[in-house]
Short mmCIF file of C-alpha atoms in Angstrom, two decimals:
data_model
loop_
_atom_site.label_atom_id
_atom_site.label_comp_id
_atom_site.label_asym_id
_atom_site.label_seq_id
_atom_site.Cartn_x
_atom_site.Cartn_y
_atom_site.Cartn_z
CA MET A 23 20.71 -66.13 86.36
CA SER A 24 21.20 -66.26 82.61
CA ILE A 25 21.72 -69.54 80.75
CA ARG A 26 24.78 -69.32 78.54
CA PHE A 27 27.05 -71.83 76.78
CA ASP A 28 30.28 -69.89 76.62
CA GLY A 29 33.17 -72.35 76.57
CA ARG A 30 30.89 -75.26 75.72
CA VAL A 31 31.12 -77.38 72.57
CA ALA A 32 28.00 -78.97 71.10
CA ILE A 33 27.29 -81.50 68.37
CA VAL A 34 23.85 -81.26 66.78
CA THR A 35 22.84 -84.00 64.36
CA GLY A 36 20.42 -83.32 61.54
CA ALA A 37 21.32 -79.65 61.90
CA GLY A 38 21.15 -78.56 58.27
CA VAL A 39 17.46 -77.68 58.18
CA GLY A 40 14.37 -77.30 60.34
CA LEU A 41 14.56 -78.07 64.02
CA GLY A 42 18.23 -79.08 63.97
CA ARG A 43 19.23 -75.84 62.27
CA SER A 44 17.25 -73.90 64.87
CA HIS A 45 18.99 -75.82 67.67
CA ALA A 46 22.45 -75.16 66.22
CA LEU A 47 21.75 -71.45 65.82
CA GLY A 48 20.25 -71.25 69.32
CA LEU A 49 23.32 -72.82 70.92
CA ALA A 50 25.66 -70.58 68.94
CA LYS A 51 23.75 -67.42 69.88
CA LEU A 52 24.31 -68.29 73.53
CA GLY A 53 28.04 -68.81 73.10
CA ALA A 54 28.51 -72.48 72.22
CA LYS A 55 30.87 -73.71 69.55
CA VAL A 56 28.81 -75.97 67.32
CA VAL A 57 29.41 -78.98 65.11
CA VAL A 58 26.69 -78.81 62.47
CA ASN A 59 26.13 -82.41 61.45
CA ASP A 60 23.96 -83.16 58.44
CA LEU A 61 24.14 -85.81 55.76
CA GLY A 62 21.97 -83.67 53.51
CA VAL A 63 19.42 -86.35 52.68
CA ALA A 64 15.80 -86.03 51.65
CA THR A 65 13.09 -86.71 54.23
CA ASP A 66 13.06 -90.39 53.22
CA GLY A 67 16.83 -90.71 53.72
CA THR A 68 17.87 -90.72 50.07
CA GLY A 69 20.62 -88.59 48.52
CA SER A 70 23.30 -86.55 50.29
CA SER A 71 24.78 -83.06 50.24
CA THR A 72 26.97 -80.87 52.47
CA ALA A 73 25.34 -77.65 51.28
CA GLN A 74 22.80 -77.39 54.09
CA ALA A 75 25.32 -77.90 56.90
CA ASP A 76 27.76 -75.48 55.25
CA ALA A 77 25.02 -72.84 55.04
CA VAL A 78 24.27 -73.12 58.77
CA VAL A 79 27.97 -72.77 59.59
CA LYS A 80 28.06 -69.58 57.54
CA GLU A 81 25.03 -68.26 59.43
CA ILE A 82 26.76 -68.92 62.76
CA GLU A 83 30.02 -67.36 61.63
CA ALA A 84 28.15 -64.32 60.28
CA MET A 85 26.83 -63.61 63.78
CA GLY A 86 30.30 -63.93 65.29
CA GLY A 87 30.11 -67.57 66.41
CA GLU A 88 32.30 -70.59 65.80
CA ALA A 89 31.11 -73.69 63.97
CA MET A 90 32.23 -76.52 61.75
CA ALA A 91 30.26 -78.73 59.40
CA HIS A 92 30.52 -82.51 59.25
CA GLY A 93 28.56 -84.85 57.02
CA ALA A 94 28.86 -88.01 59.12
CA ASN A 95 26.16 -90.61 58.68
CA VAL A 96 24.99 -90.92 62.28
CA THR A 97 24.57 -94.69 61.94
CA ASP A 98 28.19 -95.17 60.82
CA ALA A 99 30.49 -95.55 63.84
CA ALA A 100 33.68 -94.72 61.91
CA GLN A 101 32.24 -91.53 60.43
CA VAL A 102 30.83 -90.42 63.77
CA LYS A 103 34.17 -91.10 65.48
CA ASP A 104 35.84 -88.90 62.88
CA MET A 105 33.36 -86.12 63.62
CA VAL A 106 33.98 -86.37 67.37
CA ASP A 107 37.75 -86.53 66.87
CA GLN A 108 37.69 -83.43 64.66
CA ALA A 109 35.63 -81.50 67.19
CA ILE A 110 37.98 -82.41 70.05
CA ALA A 111 41.05 -81.60 67.92
CA LYS A 112 39.60 -78.20 67.06
CA TRP A 113 38.12 -77.17 70.41
CA GLY A 114 39.58 -79.59 72.98
CA LYS A 115 36.35 -81.24 74.10
CA VAL A 116 32.66 -81.85 73.52
CA ASP A 117 30.11 -81.07 76.23
CA ILE A 118 26.71 -81.36 74.57
CA LEU A 119 25.09 -83.83 72.19
CA VAL A 120 21.73 -83.09 70.58
CA CYS A 121 20.42 -86.06 68.55
CA ASN A 122 17.95 -84.69 66.05
CA ALA A 123 18.68 -86.53 62.79
CA GLY A 124 15.77 -88.49 61.38
CA ILE A 125 13.86 -89.64 58.32
CA LEU A 126 10.31 -90.67 57.47
CA ARG A 127 9.02 -93.58 55.41
CA ASP A 128 5.33 -93.56 56.31
CA LYS A 129 2.96 -96.37 55.34
CA THR A 130 0.38 -98.44 57.13
CA PHE A 131 1.88 -101.53 58.75
CA ALA A 132 0.06 -103.75 56.25
CA LYS A 133 1.78 -102.02 53.31
CA MET A 134 5.17 -101.32 54.87
CA GLU A 135 8.25 -103.19 53.68
CA LEU A 136 10.52 -104.46 56.44
CA ASP A 137 13.47 -102.65 54.84
CA ASP A 138 11.64 -99.34 55.36
CA PHE A 139 10.90 -100.29 58.96
CA ARG A 140 14.55 -101.17 59.63
CA LYS A 141 15.88 -98.03 57.94
CA VAL A 142 13.76 -95.67 60.03
CA VAL A 143 14.59 -97.48 63.28
CA ASP A 144 18.28 -97.48 62.31
CA VAL A 145 18.44 -93.74 61.67
CA HIS A 146 16.44 -92.66 64.71
CA LEU A 147 17.58 -95.23 67.29
CA MET A 148 21.09 -96.24 66.20
CA GLY A 149 21.59 -92.71 64.90
CA SER A 150 21.27 -91.64 68.53
CA VAL A 151 23.14 -94.59 70.04
CA VAL A 152 26.23 -94.30 67.82
CA PRO A 153 27.02 -90.62 68.58
CA THR A 154 26.32 -91.21 72.27
CA LYS A 155 28.69 -94.18 72.35
CA ALA A 156 31.35 -92.15 70.56
CA LEU A 157 31.16 -89.50 73.29
CA TRP A 158 30.36 -91.60 76.36
CA ASP A 159 33.90 -92.22 77.61
CA HIS A 160 34.79 -88.60 76.83
CA PHE A 161 31.88 -87.38 78.93
CA ARG A 162 32.82 -89.76 81.76
CA GLU A 163 36.45 -88.64 81.76
CA ASN A 164 35.46 -84.98 81.80
CA GLU A 165 32.71 -85.64 84.36
CA TYR A 166 30.36 -83.57 82.27
CA GLY A 167 27.89 -84.32 79.51
CA ARG A 168 24.49 -83.10 78.43
CA ILE A 169 22.46 -85.22 76.02
CA VAL A 170 19.12 -84.53 74.39
CA TYR A 171 17.33 -87.16 72.33
CA THR A 172 14.33 -86.43 70.15
CA THR A 173 11.13 -88.41 70.52
CA SER A 174 7.70 -87.76 69.07
CA ALA A 175 4.04 -87.93 70.00
CA SER A 176 3.90 -90.66 67.36
CA GLY A 177 6.01 -92.82 69.67
CA LEU A 178 4.55 -91.68 72.97
CA TYR A 179 0.90 -91.74 71.91
CA GLY A 180 0.71 -93.31 68.45
CA ASN A 181 0.00 -92.01 64.95
CA PHE A 182 -1.64 -93.87 62.07
CA GLY A 183 0.82 -94.97 59.38
CA GLN A 184 3.97 -94.47 61.46
CA SER A 185 4.68 -97.82 63.11
CA ASN A 186 8.36 -97.66 62.18
CA TYR A 187 8.79 -94.04 63.26
CA GLY A 188 6.70 -94.55 66.39
CA ALA A 189 8.71 -97.61 67.46
CA ALA A 190 11.99 -95.79 66.93
CA LYS A 191 10.88 -92.70 68.81
CA ALA A 192 9.49 -94.70 71.75
CA ALA A 193 12.89 -96.40 72.01
CA MET A 194 14.43 -93.04 72.94
CA VAL A 195 12.68 -93.26 76.30
CA GLY A 196 14.29 -96.57 77.20
CA LEU A 197 17.71 -95.35 76.12
CA MET A 198 17.41 -92.20 78.20
CA ASN A 199 16.14 -94.02 81.29
CA VAL A 200 19.16 -96.35 81.40
CA LEU A 201 21.79 -93.74 80.55
CA VAL A 202 20.47 -91.43 83.26
CA GLN A 203 21.30 -94.12 85.80
CA GLU A 204 24.67 -95.04 84.31
CA GLY A 205 25.75 -91.43 83.83
CA GLN A 206 24.58 -89.94 87.10
CA LYS A 207 27.86 -90.24 89.03
CA TYR A 208 29.75 -88.70 86.10
CA ASN A 209 27.52 -85.60 85.89
CA ILE A 210 26.07 -86.81 82.60
CA LYS A 211 22.45 -85.80 82.18
CA ALA A 212 20.09 -87.14 79.54
CA ASN A 213 16.72 -85.71 78.56
CA ILE A 214 14.27 -86.00 75.70
CA LEU A 215 12.57 -83.38 73.58
CA ALA A 216 9.14 -84.28 72.19
CA PRO A 217 8.56 -81.55 69.58
CA THR A 218 5.63 -80.69 67.37
CA ALA A 219 7.20 -78.47 64.76
CA ALA A 220 6.59 -77.07 61.30
CA THR A 221 9.44 -78.69 59.38
CA ARG A 222 9.84 -80.45 56.05
CA MET A 223 8.85 -83.67 57.88
CA THR A 224 5.43 -82.22 58.75
CA GLU A 225 4.75 -80.33 55.51
CA GLY A 226 1.51 -81.52 54.00
CA LEU A 227 0.39 -83.09 57.28
CA LEU A 228 -0.86 -79.90 58.96
CA PRO A 229 -2.76 -76.80 57.76
CA GLU A 230 -0.66 -73.75 56.88
CA GLN A 231 -2.15 -71.72 59.75
CA VAL A 232 -1.10 -74.39 62.24
CA LEU A 233 2.37 -74.67 60.73
CA ASP A 234 2.83 -70.93 61.21
CA LEU A 235 2.32 -71.40 64.95
CA LEU A 236 4.73 -74.33 65.24
CA LYS A 237 7.95 -72.84 63.94
CA PRO A 238 11.14 -74.57 65.13
CA GLU A 239 12.22 -71.38 66.89
CA THR A 240 9.31 -71.83 69.33
CA ILE A 241 10.78 -75.18 70.42
CA THR A 242 14.54 -74.60 70.61
CA PRO A 243 14.40 -72.62 73.90
CA GLY A 244 13.13 -75.79 75.57
CA MET A 245 16.00 -77.82 74.12
CA LEU A 246 18.48 -75.20 75.38
CA THR A 247 17.04 -75.60 78.86
CA LEU A 248 17.59 -79.37 78.70
CA VAL A 249 21.32 -79.01 77.92
CA ALA A 250 22.07 -76.24 80.40
CA GLU A 251 24.51 -76.84 83.24
CA ASP A 252 21.62 -76.90 85.72
CA ALA A 253 19.36 -78.91 83.41
CA PRO A 254 16.83 -81.37 84.79
CA ASN A 255 17.53 -85.07 84.34
CA ARG A 256 15.33 -87.82 82.86
CA MET A 257 12.75 -85.39 81.57
CA ILE A 258 10.57 -85.75 78.49
CA LEU A 259 9.76 -82.20 77.48
CA GLY A 260 6.81 -81.77 75.14
CA ALA A 261 7.21 -78.64 73.03
CA GLY A 262 5.38 -76.78 70.28
CA GLY A 263 4.28 -73.26 69.48
CA GLY A 264 5.96 -71.85 72.58
CA CYS A 265 4.09 -74.34 74.78
CA PHE A 266 5.97 -76.74 77.06
CA ALA A 267 4.76 -79.69 79.16
CA GLU A 268 6.31 -82.71 80.84
CA CYS A 269 5.37 -86.12 79.46
CA ARG A 270 5.56 -88.88 82.08
CA ILE A 271 5.06 -92.63 82.36
CA TYR A 272 3.02 -93.62 85.40
CA GLU A 273 2.14 -96.99 86.91
CA THR A 274 -1.12 -97.51 88.75
CA GLU A 275 -1.13 -98.98 92.25
CA GLY A 276 -2.40 -102.26 90.83
CA VAL A 277 -4.05 -105.28 92.42
CA ALA A 278 -2.49 -108.33 94.10
CA PHE A 279 -4.20 -111.65 93.38
CA GLY A 280 -4.00 -114.81 95.46
CA ASP A 281 -2.86 -118.10 93.96
CA ASP A 282 -6.47 -119.29 93.64
CA GLU A 283 -7.39 -116.09 91.75
CA LEU A 284 -4.75 -116.30 89.02
CA ASP A 285 -6.99 -116.87 86.02
CA PRO A 286 -7.89 -114.52 83.15
CA ASP A 287 -11.57 -114.25 84.11
CA THR A 288 -10.75 -112.97 87.60
CA ILE A 289 -8.14 -110.56 86.27
CA MET A 290 -10.57 -109.24 83.66
CA SER A 291 -13.22 -108.73 86.31
CA ARG A 292 -10.83 -106.48 88.24
CA MET A 293 -9.60 -104.49 85.24
CA ALA A 294 -11.19 -101.26 86.44
CA ASP A 295 -9.27 -101.58 89.73
CA ILE A 296 -6.04 -102.44 87.91
CA ARG A 297 -6.42 -99.32 85.77
CA ASP A 298 -7.49 -97.02 88.60
CA GLU A 299 -5.28 -93.93 88.45
CA GLY A 300 -5.93 -92.85 92.02
CA LYS A 301 -2.54 -93.84 93.44
CA GLN A 302 -0.44 -93.96 90.31
CA GLN A 303 3.26 -93.22 90.64
CA ILE A 304 6.44 -92.81 88.62
CA MET A 305 8.87 -95.72 88.88
CA PRO A 306 12.46 -94.50 89.45
CA GLY A 307 13.85 -97.69 87.93
CA ALA A 308 13.11 -101.28 86.93
CA PHE A 309 13.81 -102.80 90.35
CA ALA A 310 11.41 -100.37 92.00
CA GLN A 311 8.66 -102.17 90.10
CA THR A 312 10.11 -105.56 91.07
CA ARG A 313 10.19 -104.62 94.76
CA LYS A 314 6.66 -103.25 94.58
CA TYR A 315 5.23 -106.46 93.11
CA ALA A 316 7.17 -108.66 95.52
CA GLN A 317 5.88 -106.65 98.48
CA MET A 318 2.28 -106.72 97.26
CA ALA A 319 2.44 -110.47 96.58
CA ALA A 320 3.95 -111.14 100.01
CA GLU A 321 1.32 -109.05 101.82
CA LYS A 322 -1.45 -110.85 99.93
CA ARG A 323 -0.10 -114.17 101.18
CA GLY A 324 0.74 -113.06 104.70
CA ILE A 325 4.49 -113.32 104.16
CA GLU A 326 6.86 -110.86 105.83
CA LEU A 327 9.79 -110.00 103.61
CA PRO A 328 13.17 -108.94 105.06
CA LYS A 329 13.71 -105.20 104.91
CA SER A 330 16.15 -104.18 102.21
#
């Protein structure tokens, strides 16, 4: 079985350079018609230009594909709606959304201005929410949609000097988790790519030899897997240098305390048991955690709960 995207239409944000460009070219090579979205800003979000998006369109057309450029600011609902409307007018539908647009304004939290914090969160979080909202009803009506958000190890694990970026990227996980549930009956799948790539956003942060290993083209095949018709759902795919792994959030089994034990000293004394990974599990949703705690609390107190 060969993964192809013939007849599919994709929007890729931040597609003028780096990882986004690689994603757009990868989709086009496998038959997709591609909207190359890029505002043409610098890594800190300043300036604008259509040149980069236009160049990617020319690359796609040169290899026999179909593409159009659009310079929508992904945080501007009216501009994003125009992009979606143009894509549907040209090709009749949109099937795939890849949210890749982003900026950096790195500083330690002590030195960071709140405006820089807000700007980064706006571009990464709302810059994913706005295009998704613009397409959500379309995906539901067509009973088909494939969405990939972009997170980062800075959000999943932390990175010094990137509190704004880390917060925004961690937010992708919450967005995906909810939309997976809301989109399931409409055949809308949402996944997350967690790339480590050599792009203009990582220049100067990694040695040249390492950057050579982490080219965007080593990551895009993973993204293509996440937007395929038979893609997984609710997956965080770590990717870099041709290496792929699943990143997961687990919850330990935990400890139930009686009413006479509910004080910080007792809880601290049992911290090793609370953190014991022996029976950790993935929670399928928020109420799974609620039911788990209610059941544990009831058993601790000898109460039999009605079966749900």
